[in-house]
Coordinates of C-alpha atoms in Angstrom, one line a residue:
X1 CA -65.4 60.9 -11.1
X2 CA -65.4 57.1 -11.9
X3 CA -65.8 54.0 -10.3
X4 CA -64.2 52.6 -7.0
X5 CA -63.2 49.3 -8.4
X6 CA -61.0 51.9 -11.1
X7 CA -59.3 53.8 -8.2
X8 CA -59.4 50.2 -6.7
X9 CA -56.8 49.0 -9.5
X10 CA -54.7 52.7 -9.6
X11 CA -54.0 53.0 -5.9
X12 CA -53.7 49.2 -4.5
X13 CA -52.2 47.2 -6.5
X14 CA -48.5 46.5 -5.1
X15 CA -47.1 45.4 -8.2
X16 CA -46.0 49.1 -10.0
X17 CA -44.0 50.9 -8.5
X18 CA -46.1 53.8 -9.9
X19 CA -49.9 53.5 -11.6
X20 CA -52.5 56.3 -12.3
X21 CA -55.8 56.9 -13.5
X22 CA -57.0 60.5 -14.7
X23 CA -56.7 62.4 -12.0
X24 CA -55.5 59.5 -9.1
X25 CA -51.6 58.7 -8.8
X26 CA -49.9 56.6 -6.2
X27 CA -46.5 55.8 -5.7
X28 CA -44.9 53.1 -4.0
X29 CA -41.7 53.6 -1.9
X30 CA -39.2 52.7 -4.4
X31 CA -40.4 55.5 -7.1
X32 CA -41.1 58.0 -4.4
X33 CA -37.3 59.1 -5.1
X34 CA -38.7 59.8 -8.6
X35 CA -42.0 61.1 -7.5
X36 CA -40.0 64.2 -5.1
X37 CA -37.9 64.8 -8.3
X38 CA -40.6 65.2 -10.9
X39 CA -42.8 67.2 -8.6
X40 CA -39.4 69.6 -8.1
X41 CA -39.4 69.7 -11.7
X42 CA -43.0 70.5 -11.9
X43 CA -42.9 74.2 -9.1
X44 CA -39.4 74.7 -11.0
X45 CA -40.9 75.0 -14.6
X46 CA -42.8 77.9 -16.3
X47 CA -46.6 78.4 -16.7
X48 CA -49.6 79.3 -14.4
X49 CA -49.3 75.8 -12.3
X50 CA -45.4 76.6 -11.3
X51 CA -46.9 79.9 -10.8
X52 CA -49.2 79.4 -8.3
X53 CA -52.3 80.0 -10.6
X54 CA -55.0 77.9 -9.9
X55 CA -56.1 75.5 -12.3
X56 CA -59.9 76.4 -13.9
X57 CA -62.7 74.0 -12.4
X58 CA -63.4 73.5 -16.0
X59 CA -59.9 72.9 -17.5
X60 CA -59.4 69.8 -19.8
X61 CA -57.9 66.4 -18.0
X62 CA -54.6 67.4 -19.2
X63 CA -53.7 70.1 -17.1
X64 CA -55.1 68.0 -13.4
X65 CA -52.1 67.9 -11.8
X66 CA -51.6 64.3 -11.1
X67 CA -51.7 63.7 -14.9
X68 CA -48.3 66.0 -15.6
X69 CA -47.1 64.7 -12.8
X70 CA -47.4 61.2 -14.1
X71 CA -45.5 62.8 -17.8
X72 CA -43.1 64.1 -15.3
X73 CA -42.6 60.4 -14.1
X74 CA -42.3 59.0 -17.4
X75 CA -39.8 61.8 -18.5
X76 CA -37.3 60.7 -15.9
X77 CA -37.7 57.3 -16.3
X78 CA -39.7 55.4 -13.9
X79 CA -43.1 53.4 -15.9
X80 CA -46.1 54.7 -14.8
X81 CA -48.8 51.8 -15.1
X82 CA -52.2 52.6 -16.5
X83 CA -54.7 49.7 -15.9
X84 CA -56.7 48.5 -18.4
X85 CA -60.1 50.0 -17.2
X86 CA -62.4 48.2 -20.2
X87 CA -66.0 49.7 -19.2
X88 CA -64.8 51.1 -15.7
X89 CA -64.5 55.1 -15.7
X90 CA -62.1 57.5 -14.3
X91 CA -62.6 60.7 -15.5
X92 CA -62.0 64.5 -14.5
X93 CA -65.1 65.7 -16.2
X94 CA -64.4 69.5 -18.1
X95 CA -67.3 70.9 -17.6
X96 CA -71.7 70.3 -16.0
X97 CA -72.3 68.3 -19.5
X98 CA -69.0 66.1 -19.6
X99 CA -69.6 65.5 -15.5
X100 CA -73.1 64.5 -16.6
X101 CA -71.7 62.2 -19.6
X102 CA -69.7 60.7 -16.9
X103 CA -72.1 60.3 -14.2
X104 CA -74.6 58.2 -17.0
X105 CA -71.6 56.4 -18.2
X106 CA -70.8 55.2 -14.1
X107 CA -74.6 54.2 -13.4
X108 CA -74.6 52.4 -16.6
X109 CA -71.9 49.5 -15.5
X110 CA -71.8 47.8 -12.4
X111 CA -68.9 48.1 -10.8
X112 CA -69.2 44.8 -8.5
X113 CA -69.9 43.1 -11.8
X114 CA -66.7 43.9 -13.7
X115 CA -64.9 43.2 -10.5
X116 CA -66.0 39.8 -9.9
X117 CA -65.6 39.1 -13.6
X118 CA -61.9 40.4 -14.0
X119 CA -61.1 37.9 -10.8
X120 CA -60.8 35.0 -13.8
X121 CA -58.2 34.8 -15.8
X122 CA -58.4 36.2 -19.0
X123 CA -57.5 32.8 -20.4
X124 CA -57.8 29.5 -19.0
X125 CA -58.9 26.2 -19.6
X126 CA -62.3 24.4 -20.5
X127 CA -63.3 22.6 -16.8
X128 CA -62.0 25.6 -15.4
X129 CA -63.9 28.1 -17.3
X130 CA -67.0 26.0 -17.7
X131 CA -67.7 23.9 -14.4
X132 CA -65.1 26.1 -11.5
X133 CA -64.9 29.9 -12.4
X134 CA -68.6 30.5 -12.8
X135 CA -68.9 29.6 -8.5
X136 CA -65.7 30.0 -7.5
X137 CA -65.7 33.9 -8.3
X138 CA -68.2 34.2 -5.7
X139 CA -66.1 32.0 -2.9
X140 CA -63.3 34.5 -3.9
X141 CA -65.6 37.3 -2.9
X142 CA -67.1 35.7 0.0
X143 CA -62.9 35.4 1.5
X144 CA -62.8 38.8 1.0
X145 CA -65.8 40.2 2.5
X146 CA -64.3 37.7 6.0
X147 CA -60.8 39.3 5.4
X148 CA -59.0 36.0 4.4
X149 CA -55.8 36.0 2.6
X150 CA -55.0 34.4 -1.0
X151 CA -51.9 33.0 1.0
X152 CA -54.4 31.2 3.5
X153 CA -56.5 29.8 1.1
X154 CA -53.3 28.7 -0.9
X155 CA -52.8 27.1 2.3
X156 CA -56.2 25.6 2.3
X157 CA -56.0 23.9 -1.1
X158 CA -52.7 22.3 -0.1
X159 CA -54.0 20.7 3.1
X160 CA -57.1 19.4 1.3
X161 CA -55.0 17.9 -1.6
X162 CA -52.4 16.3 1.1
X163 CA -55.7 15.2 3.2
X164 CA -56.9 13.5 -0.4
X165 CA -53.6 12.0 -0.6
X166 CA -53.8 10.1 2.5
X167 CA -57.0 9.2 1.6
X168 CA -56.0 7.4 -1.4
X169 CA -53.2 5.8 0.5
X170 CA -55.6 3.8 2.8
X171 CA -56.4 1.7 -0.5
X172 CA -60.2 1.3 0.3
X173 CA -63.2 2.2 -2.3
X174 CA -64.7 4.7 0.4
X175 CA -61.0 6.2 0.2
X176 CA -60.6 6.6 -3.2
X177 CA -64.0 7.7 -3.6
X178 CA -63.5 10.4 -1.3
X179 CA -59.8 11.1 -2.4
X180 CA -61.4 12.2 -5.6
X181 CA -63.9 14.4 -4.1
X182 CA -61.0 16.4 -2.2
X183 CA -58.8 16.4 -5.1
X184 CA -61.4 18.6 -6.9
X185 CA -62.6 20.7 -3.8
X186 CA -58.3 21.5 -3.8
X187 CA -58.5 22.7 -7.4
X188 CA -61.4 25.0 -6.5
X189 CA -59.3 26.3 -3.7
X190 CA -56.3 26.8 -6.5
X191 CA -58.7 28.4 -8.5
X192 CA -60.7 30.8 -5.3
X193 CA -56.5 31.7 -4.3
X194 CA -55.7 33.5 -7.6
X195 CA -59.2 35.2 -8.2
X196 CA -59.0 36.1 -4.3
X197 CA -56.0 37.8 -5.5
X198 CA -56.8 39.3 -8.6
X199 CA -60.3 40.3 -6.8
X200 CA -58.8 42.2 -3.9
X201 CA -55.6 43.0 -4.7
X202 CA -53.6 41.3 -2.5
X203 CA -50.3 40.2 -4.2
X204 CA -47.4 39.5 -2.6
X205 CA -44.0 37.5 -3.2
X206 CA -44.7 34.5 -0.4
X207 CA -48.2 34.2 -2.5
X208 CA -46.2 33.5 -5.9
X209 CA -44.2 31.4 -4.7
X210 CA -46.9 29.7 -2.8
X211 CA -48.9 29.3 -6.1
X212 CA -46.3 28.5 -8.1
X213 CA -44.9 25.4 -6.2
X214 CA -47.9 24.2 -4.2
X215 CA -49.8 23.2 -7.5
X216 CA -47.0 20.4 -8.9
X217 CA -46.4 19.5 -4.9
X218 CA -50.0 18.5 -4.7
X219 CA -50.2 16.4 -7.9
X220 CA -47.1 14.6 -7.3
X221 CA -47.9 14.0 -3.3
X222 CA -51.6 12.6 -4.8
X223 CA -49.3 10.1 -7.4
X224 CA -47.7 9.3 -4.2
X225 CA -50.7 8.3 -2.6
X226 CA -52.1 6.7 -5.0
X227 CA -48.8 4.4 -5.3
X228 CA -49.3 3.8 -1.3
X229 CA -53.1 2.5 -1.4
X230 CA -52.1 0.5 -4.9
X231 CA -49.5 -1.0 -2.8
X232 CA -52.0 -1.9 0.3
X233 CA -53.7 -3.9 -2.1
X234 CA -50.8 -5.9 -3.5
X235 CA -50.0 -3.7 -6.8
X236 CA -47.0 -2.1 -7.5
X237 CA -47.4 1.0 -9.6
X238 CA -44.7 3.6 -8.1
X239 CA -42.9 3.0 -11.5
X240 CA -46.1 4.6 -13.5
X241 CA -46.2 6.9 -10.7
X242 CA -42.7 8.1 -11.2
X243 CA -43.6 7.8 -14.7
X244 CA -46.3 10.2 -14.9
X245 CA -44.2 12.9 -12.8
X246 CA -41.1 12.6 -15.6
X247 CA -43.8 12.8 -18.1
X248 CA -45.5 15.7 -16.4
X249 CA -42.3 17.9 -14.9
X250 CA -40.9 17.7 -18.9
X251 CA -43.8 18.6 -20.7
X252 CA -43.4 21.8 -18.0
X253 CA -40.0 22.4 -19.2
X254 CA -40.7 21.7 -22.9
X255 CA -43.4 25.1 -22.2
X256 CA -41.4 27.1 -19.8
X257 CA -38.2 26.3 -22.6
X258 CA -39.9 27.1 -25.5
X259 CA -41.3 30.4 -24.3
X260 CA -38.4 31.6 -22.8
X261 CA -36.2 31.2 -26.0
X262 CA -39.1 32.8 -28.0
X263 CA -41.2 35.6 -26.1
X264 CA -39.0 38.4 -26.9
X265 CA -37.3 37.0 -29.8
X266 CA -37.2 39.9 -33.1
X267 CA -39.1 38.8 -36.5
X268 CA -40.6 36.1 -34.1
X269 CA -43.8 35.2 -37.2
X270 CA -44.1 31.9 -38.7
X271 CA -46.3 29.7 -41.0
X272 CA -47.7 27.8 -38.5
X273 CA -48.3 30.7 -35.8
X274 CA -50.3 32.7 -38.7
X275 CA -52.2 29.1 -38.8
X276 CA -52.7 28.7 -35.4
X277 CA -54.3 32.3 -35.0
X278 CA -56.4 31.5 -37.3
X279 CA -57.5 28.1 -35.7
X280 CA -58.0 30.3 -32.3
X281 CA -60.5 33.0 -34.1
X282 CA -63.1 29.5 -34.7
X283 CA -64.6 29.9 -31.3
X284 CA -64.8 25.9 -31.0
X285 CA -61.6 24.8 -31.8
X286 CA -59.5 27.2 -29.2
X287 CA -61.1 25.2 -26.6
X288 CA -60.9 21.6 -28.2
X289 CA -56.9 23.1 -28.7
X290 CA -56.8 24.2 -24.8
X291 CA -58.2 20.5 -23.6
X292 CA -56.0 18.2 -25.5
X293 CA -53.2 19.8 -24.1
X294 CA -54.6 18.4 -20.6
X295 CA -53.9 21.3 -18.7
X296 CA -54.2 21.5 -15.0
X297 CA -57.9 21.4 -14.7
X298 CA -58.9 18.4 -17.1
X299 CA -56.4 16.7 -16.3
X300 CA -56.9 17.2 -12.3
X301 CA -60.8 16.1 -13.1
X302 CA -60.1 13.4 -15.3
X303 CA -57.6 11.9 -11.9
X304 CA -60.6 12.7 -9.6
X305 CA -63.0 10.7 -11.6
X306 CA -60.9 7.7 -12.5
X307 CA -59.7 7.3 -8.5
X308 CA -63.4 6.7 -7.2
X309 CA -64.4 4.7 -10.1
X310 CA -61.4 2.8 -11.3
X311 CA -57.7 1.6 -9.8
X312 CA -54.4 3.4 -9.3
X313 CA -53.1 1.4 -12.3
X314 CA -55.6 2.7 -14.4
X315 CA -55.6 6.1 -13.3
X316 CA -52.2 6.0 -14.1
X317 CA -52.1 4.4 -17.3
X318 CA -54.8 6.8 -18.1
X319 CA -52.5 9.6 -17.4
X320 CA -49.5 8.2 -18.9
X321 CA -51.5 8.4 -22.3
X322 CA -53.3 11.3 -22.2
X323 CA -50.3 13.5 -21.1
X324 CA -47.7 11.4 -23.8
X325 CA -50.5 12.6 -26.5
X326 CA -50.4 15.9 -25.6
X327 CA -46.6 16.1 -24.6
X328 CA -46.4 14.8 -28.6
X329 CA -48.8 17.4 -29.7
X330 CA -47.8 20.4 -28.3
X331 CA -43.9 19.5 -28.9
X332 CA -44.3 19.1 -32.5
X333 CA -46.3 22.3 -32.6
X334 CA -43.6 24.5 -31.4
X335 CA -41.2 22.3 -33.6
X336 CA -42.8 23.4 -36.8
X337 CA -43.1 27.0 -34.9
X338 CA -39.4 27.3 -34.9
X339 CA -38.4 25.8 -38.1
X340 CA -40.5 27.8 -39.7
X341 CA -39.7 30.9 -38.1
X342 CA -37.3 33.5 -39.0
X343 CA -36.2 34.6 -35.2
X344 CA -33.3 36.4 -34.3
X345 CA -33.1 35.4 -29.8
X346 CA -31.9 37.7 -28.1
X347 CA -29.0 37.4 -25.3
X348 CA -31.6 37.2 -22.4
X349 CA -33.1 34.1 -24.0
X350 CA -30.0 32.1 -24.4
X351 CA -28.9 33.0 -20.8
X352 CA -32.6 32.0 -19.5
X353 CA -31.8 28.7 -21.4
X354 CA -28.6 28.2 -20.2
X355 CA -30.0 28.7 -16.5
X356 CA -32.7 26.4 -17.3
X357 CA -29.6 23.5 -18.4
X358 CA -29.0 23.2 -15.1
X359 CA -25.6 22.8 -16.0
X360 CA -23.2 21.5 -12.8
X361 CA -19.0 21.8 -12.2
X362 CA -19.0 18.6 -15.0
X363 CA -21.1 20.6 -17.3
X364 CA -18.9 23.6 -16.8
X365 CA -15.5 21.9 -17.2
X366 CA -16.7 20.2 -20.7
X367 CA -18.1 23.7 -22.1
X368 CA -14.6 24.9 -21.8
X369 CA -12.5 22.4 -23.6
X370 CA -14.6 21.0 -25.4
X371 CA -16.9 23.8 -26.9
X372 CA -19.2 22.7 -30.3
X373 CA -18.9 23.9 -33.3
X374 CA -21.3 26.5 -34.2
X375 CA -24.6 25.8 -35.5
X376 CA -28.5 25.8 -36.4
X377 CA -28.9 22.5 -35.0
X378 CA -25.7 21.4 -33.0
X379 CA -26.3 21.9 -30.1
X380 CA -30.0 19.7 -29.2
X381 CA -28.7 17.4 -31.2
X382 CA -25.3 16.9 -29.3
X383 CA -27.9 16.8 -25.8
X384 CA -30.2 14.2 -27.6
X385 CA -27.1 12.0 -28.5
X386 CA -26.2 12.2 -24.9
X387 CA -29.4 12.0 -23.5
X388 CA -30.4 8.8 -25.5
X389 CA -26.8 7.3 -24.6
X390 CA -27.4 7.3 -21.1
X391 CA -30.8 6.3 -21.2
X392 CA -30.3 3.4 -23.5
X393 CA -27.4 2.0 -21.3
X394 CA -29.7 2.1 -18.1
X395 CA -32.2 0.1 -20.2
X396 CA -29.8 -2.4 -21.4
X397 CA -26.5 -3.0 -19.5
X398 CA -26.0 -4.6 -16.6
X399 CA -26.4 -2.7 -13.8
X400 CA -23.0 -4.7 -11.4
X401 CA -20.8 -3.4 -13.9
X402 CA -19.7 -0.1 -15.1
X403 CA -21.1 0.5 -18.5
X404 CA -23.9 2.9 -17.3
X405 CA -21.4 4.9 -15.4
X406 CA -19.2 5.1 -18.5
X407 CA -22.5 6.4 -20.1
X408 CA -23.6 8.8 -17.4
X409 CA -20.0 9.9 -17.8
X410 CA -20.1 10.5 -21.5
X411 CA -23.6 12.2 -20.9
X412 CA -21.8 14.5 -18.8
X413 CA -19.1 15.4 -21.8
X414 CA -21.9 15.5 -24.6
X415 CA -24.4 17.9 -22.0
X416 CA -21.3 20.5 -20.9
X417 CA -20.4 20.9 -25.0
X418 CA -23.9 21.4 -25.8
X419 CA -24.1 24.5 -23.7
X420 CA -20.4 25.4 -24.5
X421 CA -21.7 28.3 -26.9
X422 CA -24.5 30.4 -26.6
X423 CA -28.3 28.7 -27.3
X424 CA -30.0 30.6 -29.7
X425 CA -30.4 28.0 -32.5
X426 CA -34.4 27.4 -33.7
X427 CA -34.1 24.3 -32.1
X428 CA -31.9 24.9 -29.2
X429 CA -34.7 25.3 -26.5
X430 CA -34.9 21.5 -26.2
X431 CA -31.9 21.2 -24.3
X432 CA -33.2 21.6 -21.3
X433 CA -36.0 19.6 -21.8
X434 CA -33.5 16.9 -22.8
X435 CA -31.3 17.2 -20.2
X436 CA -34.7 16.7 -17.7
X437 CA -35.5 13.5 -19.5
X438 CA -31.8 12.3 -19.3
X439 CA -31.7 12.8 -15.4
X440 CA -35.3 11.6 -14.7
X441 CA -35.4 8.8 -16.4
X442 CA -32.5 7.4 -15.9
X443 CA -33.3 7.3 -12.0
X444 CA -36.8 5.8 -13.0
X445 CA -35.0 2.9 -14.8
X446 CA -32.0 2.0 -12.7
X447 CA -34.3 2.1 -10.1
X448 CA -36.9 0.1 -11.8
X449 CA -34.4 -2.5 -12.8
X450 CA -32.6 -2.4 -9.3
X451 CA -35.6 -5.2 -7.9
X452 CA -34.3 -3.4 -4.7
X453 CA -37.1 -3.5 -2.2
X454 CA -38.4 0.7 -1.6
X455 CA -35.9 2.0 -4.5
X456 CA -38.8 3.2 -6.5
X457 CA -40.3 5.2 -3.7
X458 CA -36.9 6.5 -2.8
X459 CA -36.4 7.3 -6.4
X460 CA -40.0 9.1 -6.4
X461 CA -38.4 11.5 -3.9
X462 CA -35.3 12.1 -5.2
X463 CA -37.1 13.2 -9.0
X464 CA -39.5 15.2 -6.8
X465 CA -36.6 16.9 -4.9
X466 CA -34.6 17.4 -8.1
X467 CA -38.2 18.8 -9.7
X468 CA -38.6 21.4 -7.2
X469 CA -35.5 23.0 -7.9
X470 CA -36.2 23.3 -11.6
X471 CA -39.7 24.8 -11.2
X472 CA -37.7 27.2 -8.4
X473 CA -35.7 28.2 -11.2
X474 CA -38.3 28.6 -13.7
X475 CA -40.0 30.6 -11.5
X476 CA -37.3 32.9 -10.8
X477 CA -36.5 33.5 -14.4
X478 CA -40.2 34.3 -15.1
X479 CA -39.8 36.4 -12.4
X480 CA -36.8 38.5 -13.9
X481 CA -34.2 37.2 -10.8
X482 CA -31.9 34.9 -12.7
X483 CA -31.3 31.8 -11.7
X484 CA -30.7 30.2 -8.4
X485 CA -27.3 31.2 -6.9
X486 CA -24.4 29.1 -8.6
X487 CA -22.8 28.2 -5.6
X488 CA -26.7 26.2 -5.1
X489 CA -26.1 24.8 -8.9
X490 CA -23.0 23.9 -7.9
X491 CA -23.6 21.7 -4.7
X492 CA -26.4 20.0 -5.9
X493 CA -24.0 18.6 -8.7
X494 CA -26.0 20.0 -11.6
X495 CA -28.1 17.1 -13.8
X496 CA -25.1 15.2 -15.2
X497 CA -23.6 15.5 -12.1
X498 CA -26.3 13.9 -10.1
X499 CA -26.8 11.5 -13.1
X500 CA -23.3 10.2 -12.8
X501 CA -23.7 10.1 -9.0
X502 CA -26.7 7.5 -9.0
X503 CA -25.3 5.6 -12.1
X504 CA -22.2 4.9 -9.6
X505 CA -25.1 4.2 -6.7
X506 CA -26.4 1.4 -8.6
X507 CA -23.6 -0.1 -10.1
X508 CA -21.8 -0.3 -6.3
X509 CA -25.1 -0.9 -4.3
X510 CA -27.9 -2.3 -6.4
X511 CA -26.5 -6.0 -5.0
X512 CA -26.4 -4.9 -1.1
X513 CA -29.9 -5.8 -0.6
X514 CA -31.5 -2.1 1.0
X515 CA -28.3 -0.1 0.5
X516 CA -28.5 1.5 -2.8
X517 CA -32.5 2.7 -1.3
X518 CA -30.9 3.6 1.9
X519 CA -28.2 5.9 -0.5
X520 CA -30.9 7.2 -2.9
X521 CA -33.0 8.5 0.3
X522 CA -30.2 10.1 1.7
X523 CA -29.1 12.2 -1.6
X524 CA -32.9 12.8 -1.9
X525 CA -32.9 14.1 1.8
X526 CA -30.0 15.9 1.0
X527 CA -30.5 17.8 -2.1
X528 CA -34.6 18.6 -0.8
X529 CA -33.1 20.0 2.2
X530 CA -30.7 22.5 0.7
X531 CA -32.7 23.9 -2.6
X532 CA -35.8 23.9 -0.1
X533 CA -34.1 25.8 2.3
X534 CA -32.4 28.3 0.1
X535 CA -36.0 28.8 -2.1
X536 CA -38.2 30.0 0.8
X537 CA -34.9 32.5 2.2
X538 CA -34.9 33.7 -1.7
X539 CA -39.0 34.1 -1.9
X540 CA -39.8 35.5 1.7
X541 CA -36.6 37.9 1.0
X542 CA -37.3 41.7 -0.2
X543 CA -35.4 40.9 -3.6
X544 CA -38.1 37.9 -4.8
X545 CA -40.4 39.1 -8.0
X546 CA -43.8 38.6 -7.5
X547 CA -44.8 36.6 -10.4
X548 CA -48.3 36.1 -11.8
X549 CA -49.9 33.5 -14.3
X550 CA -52.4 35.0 -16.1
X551 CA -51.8 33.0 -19.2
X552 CA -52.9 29.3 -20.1
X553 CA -52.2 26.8 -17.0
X554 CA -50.1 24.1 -17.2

């Protein structure tokens, strides 16, 4: 006895291989092997089930058969999920007065109710909690009730974001204006996929990675955009577009870093985590915390609203400042975290990190003969020292001579004996991060100084490229698969690897007129082509984990 929306999250959800309720069980094919085992176990053992003897109409939950069936489950190893049920009931009633107790305790919830309100994330941000969830629940329900897919309206959200795109490329007012409108009817969409998904019960690999890709392809095709209708009216701003994607794609690592080197870390307490949960039970400040961080939704509104009432260059400077102040907050945050914390990371976290390097054949090479010496801080600060010398030599050498690929080159060395020993210093999840900002910016700024007609754009798309592939990877570690294949790694040069590669671009093409944007097309052609390809064979295959955000968005 209970309600449907309780048998509704037992029996349909595709993620566990096995979840129950009292007296409801079901089983996908991969623990069936386990399921034919434990129920063998069950007629093989003694008492008055194995016996034959029926069970009483008025025995106790424990002895319903799908319940020691689910123990049986457990013993031999396969995780029987039990979903949280908060006020929803699922009960096998003991007796006329606990069926009773149950009956009042169903009629006195609404079961439509607590499923429209589970379809939200637990936790999310301000706009999104405050000005899209509240309607956006019910657009979720009304897909249902028609029989649409989260995958189709995942669909949907990209289309409208690409139409806003091209909007915003025709550099008019009216386009603008309405390129802003779009851009939030898109985020309603992203928000309508996820609760469609969570609402129904319809998860599936090709929907995660859907979600997981689509929302940075339609920000950085809408920076595009904005760039092209800037540039219709005689203003140049794909540098502060490029910009605001290297700003925006490493404050995604900086997260995806840090909580991958800390989530299942031992003695993982600190200082400044006992402050923070502190901070979070004052109901104001966890959302004045949750929108200075700019996450997906403000920051998606705060675009929408500057692009109908202001210019690409402001929107962009706008951007630039917002996400650089919350880049700096939330970085020194976790800084402080880790300094102050007495963690012992495990092996899984300084592997996850060392997939997250991104670490190519020059990478490799370096690790082995040139290893660092062991310890608490070596290893960011040999990346940083790298990082910062190939940066500052695409800022300030010539760009017809060599010196930058003599840098690019020593960035290589410094990268591979930074990851020459396992990363599980306090500090030692900003290496990737570092490494991103290495690579990106250096192609911002040789291509910047280059004063090569279209090198920017083809830059743009070389960074976006090069981004996919680490939010593929991200993705995959979240989802528990490891890292992209090495031989993939391996091709696409890793980051020093492509780093040297442009450096060498620019120095022997940046004075051939359209050449070096003719080379930095093709390697962005190039590289987009192979870790696209290879991404949707892994996430439409049978192997790909079906990850879902249910935390804070990015």
């Amino acid at each position: 006895m209970g309600h449907t929306h309780a048998l509704r999250l037992a029996l349909t959800d595709p993620r566990f291989p096995a979840a129950a309720v009292t007296g409801a069980l079901a089983v996908q094919a991969e623990a069936r092997p386990a399921l034919t085992r434990a129920l063998a176990d069950l007629a093989g053992s003694a008492g008055p089930a194995a016996a034959g003897a029926p069970v009483a109409v008025n025995a106790p939950a424990a002895a319903v058969l799908t319940d020691r069936v689910c123990a049986a489950l457990a013993d031999g190893g396969t995780a029987v999920h039990r979903p949280d049920l908060g006020s929803l009931v699922a009960t096998v009633p003991a007796g006329p007065e606990a069926a009773f107790a149950a009956r009042k305790a169903v009629d006195a919830v609404d079961d439509e109710a607590v499923r429209l309100r589970t379809a939200v994330k637990s936790r999310d941000g301000f706009f999104t909690t405050f000005f899209i969830s509240p309607y956006s629940r019910y657009i979720a329900r009304w897909c249902a009730r028609r029989g649409l897919t989260p995958n189709q309206v995942t669909t949907a959200s990209l289309l409208t974001a690409l139409i806003a795109a091209g909007c915003a490329a025709t550099g008019t007012r009216g386009g603008f204006v309405a390129a802003g409108v779009l851009l939030l009817l898109s985020f309603v969409l992203d928000c309508t996929d996820g609760q469609l998904a969570r609402y129904s019960l319809q998860y599936s690999t090709l929907g995660a990675w859907l979600d997981a890709t689509f929302d940075r392809a339609k920000e950085y095709a809408y920076y595009a955009g904005l760039a092209l209708g800037a540039a219709r009216g005689g203003d140049d701003v794909w540098a502060l577009a490029l910009g605001a994607m290297v700003l925006q794609t490493c404050r995604h690592v900086v997260d995806f870093s840090f909580n991958e080197a800390n989530h299942d870390a031992t003695g993982n307490t600190s200082p400044t985590a006992a402050l923070s949960g502190k901070l979070d039970s004052v109901g104001w400040t966890v959302w004045v915390r949750r929108m200075i961080v700019l996450p997906i939704g403000e920051r998606w509104a705060m675009i929408a609203v500057l692009t109908a009432l202001t210019t690409p260059r402001t929107v962009f400077y706008v951007l630039l400042i917002g996400c650089a102040f919350a880049a700096s907050y939330t970085t020194a945050g976790r800084v402080l975290r880790s300094l102050t914390r007495r963690a012992t990371r495990t092996d899984r976290a300084a592997r996850a990190l060392a997939e997250l390097a991104d670490s190519g054949p020059l990478a490799e090479f370096f690790a082995k003969v040139a290893p660092i010496r062991k310890g608490a801080f070596t290893a960011p600060v040999v990346a940083l020292l790298g990082a910062a010398a190939v940066v500052a030599a695409a800022l300030t050498q010539d760009l017809d001579g060599w010196s930058v690929t003599l840098a690019a080159a020593i960035y290589a060395a410094f990268s591979g004996a930074a990851v020459g020993r396992p990363l599980k210093g306090p500090l030692d999840w900003l290496v990737p991060p570092f490494f991103r900002a290495a690579e990106y910016c250096t192609v911002l700024i040789l291509a910047a100084r280059s004063e090569v007609d279209g090198a920017l754009p083809a830059a743009f798309g070389l960074v976006a490229a090069v981004a996919y592939h680490h939010y593929d990877t991200v993705y995959r570690i979240k989802g528990g698969s490891g890292a992209p294949p090495r031989w993939l790694v391996r091709l696409g040069g890793g980051h020093e690897g492509r780093t040297l590669v442009v450096a060498v671009l620019a120095a022997t093409l940046a004075d051939r007129g359209t050449d070096f944007t003719l080379a930095l097309t093709a390697l962005a052609a190039a590289l987009a082509l192979l870790v696209v390809v290879e991404s949707i064979r892994f996430w439409v295959s049978s192997g790909a984990p079906a990850v879902h955000d249910e935390g804070e968005p990015a």
